[in-house]
Tab-separated table of C-alpha atoms and ligand atoms in Angstrom:
chain	number	residue	atom	x	y	z
A	939	UNK	CA	-31.461	71.847	42.182
A	940	UNK	CA	-29.533	68.299	41.525
A	941	UNK	CA	-28.032	67.134	44.928
A	942	UNK	CA	-29.216	67.510	48.585
A	943	UNK	CA	-27.736	66.314	51.687
A	944	UNK	CA	-30.100	65.135	54.716
A	945	UNK	CA	-29.289	64.156	58.292
A	946	UNK	CA	-31.860	61.316	59.100
A	947	UNK	CA	-32.389	61.121	62.936
A	948	UNK	CA	-32.700	57.812	64.954
A	949	UNK	CA	-36.221	57.148	66.572
A	950	UNK	CA	-37.603	55.226	69.425
A	951	UNK	CA	-40.908	53.392	68.482
A	952	UNK	CA	-43.192	51.289	70.770
A	953	UNK	CA	-42.817	54.080	73.284
A	954	UNK	CA	-43.678	52.086	76.531
A	955	UNK	CA	-47.258	51.788	76.878
A	956	UNK	CA	-47.625	53.258	73.290
A	957	UNK	CA	-46.899	50.045	71.238
A	958	UNK	CA	-47.153	50.546	67.369
A	959	UNK	CA	-48.910	54.071	67.970
A	960	UNK	CA	-46.228	56.125	69.688
A	961	UNK	CA	-42.799	57.257	68.816
A	962	UNK	CA	-40.033	59.784	69.063
A	963	UNK	CA	-37.197	61.136	67.242
A	964	UNK	CA	-33.713	61.553	68.808
A	965	UNK	CA	-30.959	64.393	68.157
A	966	UNK	CA	-28.338	61.608	67.891
A	967	UNK	CA	-27.442	59.284	66.270
A	968	UNK	CA	-28.330	60.309	62.622
A	969	UNK	CA	-27.469	58.802	59.279
A	970	UNK	CA	-25.997	61.262	56.428
A	971	UNK	CA	-27.531	60.610	53.039
A	972	UNK	CA	-26.676	62.465	49.700
A	973	UNK	CA	-28.910	62.295	46.944
A	974	UNK	CA	-28.323	63.371	43.347
A	975	UNK	CA	-31.032	63.424	40.412
A	976	UNK	CA	-30.357	61.511	37.491
A	977	UNK	CA	-31.835	61.850	33.886
A	978	UNK	CA	-32.076	58.059	33.777
A	979	UNK	CA	-34.837	55.966	35.610
A	980	UNK	CA	-32.553	54.067	37.847
A	981	UNK	CA	-31.538	53.955	41.338
A	982	UNK	CA	-27.712	53.776	42.010
A	983	UNK	CA	-26.886	53.068	45.880
A	984	UNK	CA	-23.305	53.776	47.405
A	985	UNK	CA	-22.812	52.646	50.935
A	986	UNK	CA	-20.372	55.021	52.767
A	987	UNK	CA	-20.120	52.792	55.969
A	988	UNK	CA	-19.035	49.343	57.144
A	989	UNK	CA	-22.635	47.665	57.341
A	990	UNK	CA	-22.346	46.229	54.024
A	991	UNK	CA	-26.160	46.779	53.317
A	992	UNK	CA	-27.260	45.702	49.830
A	993	UNK	CA	-26.759	47.903	47.072
A	994	UNK	CA	-29.645	46.336	44.827
A	995	UNK	CA	-32.548	49.022	45.226
A	996	UNK	CA	-35.124	46.559	45.698
A	997	UNK	CA	-33.294	45.099	48.634
A	998	UNK	CA	-32.376	48.175	50.332
A	999	UNK	CA	-34.879	50.121	52.376
A	1000	UNK	CA	-33.718	53.677	50.768
A	1001	UNK	CA	-33.927	52.231	47.051
A	1002	UNK	CA	-37.258	50.924	47.668
A	1003	UNK	CA	-38.716	54.276	48.515
A	1004	UNK	CA	-37.137	55.748	46.062
A	1005	UNK	CA	-38.336	53.314	43.307
A	1006	UNK	CA	-41.837	54.025	44.809
A	1007	UNK	CA	-41.515	57.616	44.451
A	1008	UNK	CA	-40.430	57.185	40.855
A	1009	UNK	CA	-43.167	54.983	39.834
A	1010	UNK	CA	-45.555	57.728	41.313
A	1011	UNK	CA	-44.267	60.584	39.365
A	1012	UNK	CA	-43.223	58.704	36.108
A	1013	UNK	CA	-41.175	61.180	34.517
A	1014	UNK	CA	-37.989	59.183	33.591
A	1015	UNK	CA	-35.868	60.529	36.259
A	1016	UNK	CA	-33.788	58.573	38.670
A	1017	UNK	CA	-31.413	58.816	41.935
A	1018	UNK	CA	-27.951	58.377	43.124
A	1019	UNK	CA	-27.904	57.905	46.630
A	1020	UNK	CA	-24.751	57.955	48.994
A	1021	UNK	CA	-25.443	56.589	52.609
A	1022	UNK	CA	-23.487	56.924	55.571
A	1023	UNK	CA	-25.057	55.251	58.446
A	1024	UNK	CA	-24.396	56.016	62.122
A	1025	UNK	CA	-27.417	53.995	63.189
A	1026	UNK	CA	-26.323	50.646	63.283
A	1027	UNK	CA	-29.009	48.142	61.371
A	1028	UNK	CA	-31.118	46.068	63.826
A	1029	UNK	CA	-30.231	48.303	66.892
A	1030	UNK	CA	-34.007	49.053	67.492
A	1031	UNK	CA	-33.488	52.785	67.030
A	1032	UNK	CA	-34.945	53.013	63.745
A	1033	UNK	CA	-32.188	52.183	61.376
A	1034	UNK	CA	-34.343	51.256	58.601
A	1035	UNK	CA	-36.793	54.106	59.330
A	1036	UNK	CA	-33.898	56.570	58.909
A	1037	UNK	CA	-33.067	55.359	55.439
A	1038	UNK	CA	-36.587	55.053	54.184
A	1039	UNK	CA	-37.456	58.542	55.800
A	1040	UNK	CA	-34.210	60.271	54.602
A	1041	UNK	CA	-34.553	58.959	51.269
A	1042	UNK	CA	-38.140	60.257	50.780
A	1043	UNK	CA	-37.439	63.694	52.229
A	1044	UNK	CA	-34.316	64.125	50.002
A	1045	UNK	CA	-36.027	63.088	46.854
A	1046	UNK	CA	-39.033	65.244	47.690
A	1047	UNK	CA	-36.647	68.127	48.226
A	1048	UNK	CA	-35.104	67.507	44.650
A	1049	UNK	CA	-38.557	67.284	43.242
A	1050	UNK	CA	-39.759	70.847	44.628
A	1051	UNK	CA	-41.377	69.879	47.570
A	1052	UNK	CA	-44.387	68.258	45.438
A	1053	UNK	CA	-45.530	65.990	48.351
A	1054	UNK	CA	-46.807	66.443	51.713
A	1055	UNK	CA	-45.328	65.088	54.902
A	1056	UNK	CA	-48.096	62.342	55.047
A	1057	UNK	CA	-47.275	61.279	51.259
A	1058	UNK	CA	-43.595	60.917	52.444
A	1059	UNK	CA	-44.889	58.656	55.370
A	1060	UNK	CA	-46.666	56.337	52.724
A	1061	UNK	CA	-43.595	56.134	50.775
A	1062	UNK	CA	-41.049	55.588	53.523
A	1063	UNK	CA	-43.454	52.671	54.945
A	1064	UNK	CA	-42.644	50.868	51.869
A	1065	UNK	CA	-38.995	50.660	53.175
A	1066	UNK	CA	-40.241	49.634	56.374
A	1067	UNK	CA	-42.349	46.857	54.618
A	1068	UNK	CA	-38.941	45.453	53.430
A	1069	UNK	CA	-37.117	45.873	56.656
A	1070	UNK	CA	-39.677	43.894	58.749
A	1071	UNK	CA	-42.598	42.822	56.635
A	1072	UNK	CA	-45.274	45.078	57.964
A	1073	UNK	CA	-46.143	48.591	57.126
A	1074	UNK	CA	-45.738	50.613	60.262
A	1075	UNK	CA	-45.138	54.513	60.946
A	1076	UNK	CA	-44.116	54.739	64.423
A	1077	UNK	CA	-40.489	55.364	63.471
A	1078	UNK	CA	-41.209	56.840	60.065
A	1079	UNK	CA	-43.582	59.559	61.627
A	1080	UNK	CA	-41.308	61.057	64.145
A	1081	UNK	CA	-38.404	60.790	61.798
A	1082	UNK	CA	-39.951	62.885	59.211
A	1083	UNK	CA	-42.099	65.280	61.516
A	1084	UNK	CA	-39.796	65.541	64.446
A	1085	UNK	CA	-40.682	65.178	68.110
A	1086	UNK	CA	-43.221	62.839	69.417
A	1087	UNK	CA	-45.726	61.178	67.019
A	1088	UNK	CA	-49.120	59.801	67.527
A	1089	UNK	CA	-50.025	57.309	64.891
A	1090	UNK	CA	-53.737	57.184	65.559
A	1091	UNK	CA	-54.383	54.967	62.461
A	1092	UNK	CA	-52.558	53.997	59.359
A	1093	UNK	CA	-55.550	52.887	57.382
A	1094	UNK	CA	-56.443	55.885	56.435
A	1095	UNK	CA	-53.032	57.522	57.643
A	1096	UNK	CA	-53.940	59.716	60.615
A	1097	UNK	CA	-50.732	60.941	62.279
A	1098	UNK	CA	-50.713	63.750	65.321
A	1099	UNK	CA	-47.849	65.465	66.245
A	1100	UNK	CA	-47.706	65.887	70.034
A	1101	UNK	CA	-45.891	68.781	71.780
A	1102	UNK	CA	-43.565	67.579	74.664
A	1103	UNK	CA	-41.260	69.082	77.104
A	1104	UNK	CA	-37.212	69.270	76.447
A	1105	UNK	CA	-36.632	65.793	77.749
A	1106	UNK	CA	-33.107	64.031	77.680
A	1107	UNK	CA	-33.085	60.641	76.179
A	1108	UNK	CA	-30.335	58.286	77.289
A	1109	UNK	CA	-30.358	54.877	75.199
A	1110	UNK	CA	-28.052	51.981	75.543
A	1111	UNK	CA	-27.572	49.593	72.726
A	1112	UNK	CA	-26.424	45.900	73.949
A	1113	UNK	CA	-24.653	44.428	71.157
A	1114	UNK	CA	-26.766	41.181	71.083
A	1115	UNK	CA	-29.340	40.202	68.189
A	1116	UNK	CA	-32.835	40.370	68.959
A	1117	UNK	CA	-34.688	39.539	65.599
A	1118	UNK	CA	-37.841	41.509	64.870
A	1119	UNK	CA	-39.567	38.603	63.762
A	1120	UNK	CA	-38.980	36.842	66.849
A	1121	UNK	CA	-39.879	39.697	68.958
A	1122	UNK	CA	-43.222	39.770	67.144
A	1123	UNK	CA	-43.683	36.114	67.180
A	1124	UNK	CA	-43.513	36.050	71.052
A	1125	UNK	CA	-46.254	38.379	71.556
A	1126	UNK	CA	-49.545	37.153	73.051
A	1127	UNK	CA	-52.427	37.524	70.609
A	1128	UNK	CA	-55.068	38.071	73.154
A	1129	UNK	CA	-55.116	40.277	76.272
A	1130	UNK	CA	-56.962	40.720	79.432
A	1131	UNK	CA	-59.636	43.521	79.515
A	1132	UNK	CA	-57.993	44.655	82.812
A	1133	UNK	CA	-54.546	45.037	81.310
A	1134	UNK	CA	-56.121	46.710	78.245
A	1135	UNK	CA	-57.656	49.234	80.770
A	1136	UNK	CA	-54.585	49.929	82.442
A	1137	UNK	CA	-52.759	50.251	79.173
A	1138	UNK	CA	-55.013	52.890	77.708
A	1139	UNK	CA	-54.959	54.683	80.963
A	1140	UNK	CA	-51.251	55.242	80.631
A	1141	UNK	CA	-51.481	55.905	76.854
A	1142	UNK	CA	-53.827	58.879	77.744
A	1143	UNK	CA	-51.778	59.825	80.758
A	1144	UNK	CA	-48.783	59.752	78.735
A	1145	UNK	CA	-49.783	62.153	75.898
A	1146	UNK	CA	-51.409	64.357	78.445
A	1147	UNK	CA	-48.154	64.573	80.433
A	1148	UNK	CA	-46.570	65.651	77.101
A	1149	UNK	CA	-48.837	68.145	76.557
A	1150	UNK	CA	-49.131	69.520	79.732
A	1151	UNK	CA	-45.449	69.564	80.499
A	1152	UNK	CA	-46.653	67.302	83.445
A	1153	UNK	CA	-43.351	65.099	84.115
A	1154	UNK	CA	-44.773	63.441	87.099
A	1155	UNK	CA	-47.913	62.277	85.122
A	1156	UNK	CA	-45.355	61.136	82.300
A	1157	UNK	CA	-43.230	59.148	84.840
A	1158	UNK	CA	-46.411	57.692	86.069
A	1159	UNK	CA	-47.581	56.650	82.468
A	1160	UNK	CA	-44.429	55.132	81.371
A	1161	UNK	CA	-45.628	51.643	82.365
A	1162	UNK	CA	-46.333	48.841	79.785
A	1163	UNK	CA	-48.346	45.765	81.246
A	1164	UNK	CA	-48.783	43.972	77.773
A	1165	UNK	CA	-45.722	44.027	75.441
A	1166	UNK	CA	-42.844	44.596	77.971
A	1167	UNK	CA	-43.295	41.546	80.330
A	1168	UNK	CA	-43.367	39.432	77.294
A	1169	UNK	CA	-40.275	40.905	75.226
A	1170	UNK	CA	-38.238	42.105	77.942
A	1171	UNK	CA	-37.066	38.426	78.266
A	1172	UNK	CA	-35.188	38.696	75.164
A	1173	UNK	CA	-33.154	41.542	76.487
A	1174	UNK	CA	-30.383	40.412	79.312
A	1175	UNK	CA	-30.157	42.729	82.140
A	1176	UNK	CA	-33.673	44.525	81.198
A	1177	UNK	CA	-35.213	44.594	84.637
A	1178	UNK	CA	-32.034	45.616	86.380
A	1179	UNK	CA	-31.530	48.475	84.101
A	1180	UNK	CA	-34.771	49.706	84.309
A	1181	UNK	CA	-35.025	49.839	88.247
A	1182	UNK	CA	-31.438	51.338	88.731
A	1183	UNK	CA	-32.094	54.065	86.150
A	1184	UNK	CA	-35.304	54.926	88.161
A	1185	UNK	CA	-33.541	55.102	91.148
A	1186	UNK	CA	-31.082	57.463	89.547
A	1187	UNK	CA	-33.728	59.761	88.747
A	1188	UNK	CA	-34.993	58.568	85.270
A	1189	UNK	CA	-38.747	59.420	84.817
A	1190	UNK	CA	-39.063	56.018	83.198
A	1191	UNK	CA	-38.648	54.164	79.877
A	1192	UNK	CA	-38.414	50.644	78.397
A	1193	UNK	CA	-37.580	48.878	75.219
A	1194	UNK	CA	-36.802	50.942	72.139
A	1195	UNK	CA	-38.713	49.524	69.178
A	1196	UNK	CA	-38.530	45.658	69.209
A	1197	UNK	CA	-35.155	45.916	71.114
A	1198	UNK	CA	-32.347	45.276	72.074
A	1199	UNK	CA	-31.957	49.184	72.830
A	1200	UNK	CA	-33.448	50.106	75.959
A	1201	UNK	CA	-34.235	53.988	76.511
A	1202	UNK	CA	-34.836	56.141	79.528
A	1203	UNK	CA	-36.238	59.818	79.717
A	1204	UNK	CA	-34.999	62.375	81.973
A	1205	UNK	CA	-35.707	65.712	83.001
A	1206	UNK	CA	-32.305	67.155	82.564
A	1207	UNK	CA	-28.654	66.072	81.414
A	1208	UNK	CA	-27.077	65.513	84.811
A	1209	UNK	CA	-29.792	62.852	85.444
A	1210	UNK	CA	-29.336	61.590	81.869
A	1211	UNK	CA	-25.552	61.131	82.355
A	1212	UNK	CA	-26.198	59.352	85.920
A	1213	UNK	CA	-28.498	56.962	84.076
A	1214	UNK	CA	-26.186	56.278	81.317
A	1215	UNK	CA	-23.440	55.368	83.946
A	1216	UNK	CA	-26.089	52.985	85.651
A	1217	UNK	CA	-26.469	51.358	81.984
A	1218	UNK	CA	-22.711	50.987	81.516
A	1219	UNK	CA	-22.344	49.457	84.888
A	1220	UNK	CA	-25.032	46.951	84.329
A	1221	UNK	CA	-23.800	45.786	80.897
A	1222	UNK	CA	-20.329	46.188	82.089
A	1223	UNK	CA	-20.903	43.543	84.966
A	1224	UNK	CA	-22.845	41.217	82.735
A	1225	UNK	CA	-20.122	41.083	80.179
A	1226	UNK	CA	-22.041	42.573	77.044
A	1227	UNK	CA	-20.398	45.116	74.718
A	1228	UNK	CA	-22.867	48.054	74.339
A	1229	UNK	CA	-23.070	51.752	72.938
A	1230	UNK	CA	-24.812	54.488	74.714
A	1231	UNK	CA	-26.207	57.743	73.894
A	1232	UNK	CA	-27.159	60.919	75.682
A	1233	UNK	CA	-29.064	62.817	73.760
A	1234	UNK	CA	-32.425	64.871	73.597
A	1235	UNK	CA	-35.878	64.869	71.461
A	1236	UNK	CA	-35.192	65.999	67.898
A	1237	UNK	CA	-38.175	68.500	67.070
A	1238	UNK	CA	-37.110	68.952	63.396
A	1239	UNK	CA	-36.980	65.414	62.020
A	1240	UNK	CA	-35.043	64.785	58.905
A	1241	UNK	CA	-32.991	67.907	58.121
A	1242	UNK	CA	-32.015	69.260	54.856
A	1243	UNK	CA	-28.421	70.365	55.559
A	1244	UNK	CA	-27.244	71.082	52.133
A	1245	UNK	CA	-28.836	71.807	48.545
A	1246	UNK	CA	-26.914	72.518	45.519
B	91	ADP	P1	-34.085	48.984	63.375
B	91	ADP	O1	-35.124	48.559	64.219
B	91	ADP	O2	-32.848	49.349	63.811
B	91	ADP	O3	-34.551	49.541	62.057
B	91	ADP	P2	-34.844	46.596	61.595
B	91	ADP	O4	-34.746	45.319	62.034
B	91	ADP	O5	-36.235	47.208	61.404
B	91	ADP	O6	-33.748	47.523	62.622
B	91	ADP	O7	-34.226	46.823	60.079
B	91	ADP	C1	-33.030	46.263	59.766
B	91	ADP	C2	-33.144	45.413	58.469
B	91	ADP	O8	-33.491	45.979	57.358
B	91	ADP	C3	-31.693	44.647	58.261
B	91	ADP	O9	-32.034	43.229	58.099
B	91	ADP	C4	-30.890	45.345	57.356
B	91	ADP	O10	-30.373	44.308	56.514
B	91	ADP	C5	-32.396	45.719	56.543
B	91	ADP	N1	-31.946	47.026	55.570
B	91	ADP	C6	-31.977	47.130	54.273
B	91	ADP	N2	-31.720	48.491	54.015
B	91	ADP	C7	-31.332	48.902	54.808
B	91	ADP	C8	-31.033	50.323	55.005
B	91	ADP	N3	-30.790	51.172	54.046
B	91	ADP	N4	-31.071	50.489	56.296
B	91	ADP	C9	-31.244	49.926	57.410
B	91	ADP	N5	-31.696	48.565	57.253
B	91	ADP	C10	-31.785	48.123	56.102
């Protein structure tokens, strides 16, 4: 098998109270990537979109991941990759993770699936290190495994897939720039014990709510008393969007990744669409361009759609 095409989905990381440890995969949007094996040890990147991402392998997330796989197997082979991104870089819905995870899964497919999903997360985290300066798995893990992922620990890697009800996800991406480095820098380094207690109560409640299909418990637990109060100031309209989306019936939601996208979970499509129109109204009124998605949780993760 010499070429493979994969669809690599967007993801929501920092799932409200689950900062750095909980993420979920989206059905849409997804990047399309075509990988071809070469019999020379090089990586060639061809962009098939308008984002002008670097084509030097060590500057592109997908390239870094492929180089790390080549170094590991040391067999003198290489890869040519065509990338058509639909997930805008810097949107906060895992654009870099989609490239990293998609490259890892596609390469593994061409190599005869010699690596486990945990190995692929390790390779893909090299890409996240390039994009944001730190290795983190809360986008990569759901992108590869699908569904909701708990990253209990990354040293050593301990990823737990969590079953969940068939929820709808509405995402709004206001077209403003929030630099991941700024979003990290403004976080407080110390937190109060009372806040920590409330936060871990919510995390336990959210995970239990997913596992027991308990929508009320999910809704009650979608509360972040530590990160959101600080970060939301970087996102115009955040409080209004959140309040009005909940009034429209959303279970709850918050900042996706480090923003600027905001996501809401809903129990059915009608509510998810009502939530979308609330988001549209708020950003139209503020006068900021935006994109919206109404989608569901993607249970498959990166999908191999064609191999030849
Ligand atoms: P997101 O949260 O949407 O993934 P990040 O800020 O984490 O956004 O990552 C985007 C950064 O990574 C941008 O600076 C972009 O130029 C860089 N980058 C390099 N290669 C890629 C790639 N293949 N896909 C997406 N972003 C990439």
